[in-house]
Amino acid sequence: MTQALRDPKTVRRRHDREIVSLAVPAFGALVAEPLFVIVDSAIVGHLGTPQLAGLGVAAALLMTAVSVFVFLAYATTAAVARRVGAGDLASAIRQGMDGIWLALLLGVAVVAVTLPAAPWLIDIFGASDTAAPYAITYLRISSLGIPAMLIVLAATGVLRGLQDTRTPLYVAIGGFAANAALNVGLVYGAGLGIAGSAWGTVIAQCGMAVAYLIVVVRGARKHGASLRPDTAGIRASAQAGAPLLVRTLSLRAVLLIATAVAARLGDAEIAAHQIVLSLWSLMAFALDAIAIAGQAIIGRYLGAGDADGARQVCRRMVQWGIASGVVLGLLIVAARPLFLPLFTGDSVVHDTLLPVLLVVALSQPIAGVVFVLDGVLMGAGDGRYLAGAMLVTLAVFAPVALLVPTLGGGLTALWWAMTLMMAVRMVTLWHRTRSGRWIVTGASR
């Protein structure tokens, strides 16, 4: 029996089942999140162009503010998974509560800044005089839901660390349905216009936060974990998340630089860039789902003191990443004739897109390795290395991308620069995983 359990094929099948059971629900939850903005846009769009333009600016600001704090999910997943692996569920949930308290504090701070600064922020983003009032209204109201959004991030990390990605999927589906119904009812039924859309989103996000808290509180009571805020624990959560914040900001800087360069290339180029970036983001959801599974599984193995198991699952996940990247790349190539007409009828934009999509398709296997290794190192709590590696990547990418217009390169050249960025990330992450320095066993790193 023992020999059977150690058989390589048996081990691979066990890893595959676990990866799939975590990654598939995680993918569903990830896809559900951007649907909030899509529903809001579809409903508000019928109010008028100024309202839709205002929503676009405010939603971009709101999503940027929330995405900066995605470390609340990542750091919490790793910390909770380690304690699950160590067999200390009470400590795991206690660690998760520290992350939730940190999320609440950060959320309140962001609201305190956003409410008075809303007009200034909208002006910086260049909203027109007709759209600005709607943008300010939406941003001020929707910002009230930021604490709930950050709690959702942290609580999602708690459940992922507990090896549960199904509950986040169910909550995301419920939140999406509630948001759609509330938006229709408040925008048109109650006649609140864009304010109704904002309130609908706030109520839906608060409902999601309550659902998560009910699940976490039940777990805490079951295992005897304290729910009270602990200053030392909250500080530790912040310290663990700080390097991941640097990583996230560096990645955001890469995307902003790429968009700014594309804008300098011309209208057709920036239009094509936005289409490609949307597709690239969709592909990222699929690969990020595998990375999320990696965070949870690696953290659990290391918490259990199983270094060999962590290495084995890391190798298997790299294989998953490469295979997924190849499949996604082939899908991009095969589906080009189908989805291009959905985005644009402009022949100039169409012609600009074709070679860029081939570059993106070729880069998907690299992206698969990057996302997986990113998840592995996050699960290991190796945030400092991830922050440093992303700063190095930004330092390489920025000058290359900024030279594209100067040297007369077009959008295809810019996306080769994006591929270079992913290749640099792959090299830095591969070097770290090969070194074995990320393998630190025990209930805490």
Coordinates of C-alpha atoms in Angstrom, one line a residue, residues 2 29 200 222 240 289 340 412 416 439:
T2 CA 2.8 2.4 0.9
A29 CA -14.8 33.1 -8.8
G200 CA -26.6 48.4 -5.7
K222 CA -16.0 25.3 15.9
A240 CA 3.8 39.8 5.3
A289 CA -6.6 29.9 -11.0
L340 CA -12.1 40.0 -33.9
T412 CA 3.7 44.5 -32.2
W416 CA 7.4 41.9 -27.8
I439 CA 11.5 26.0 1.0

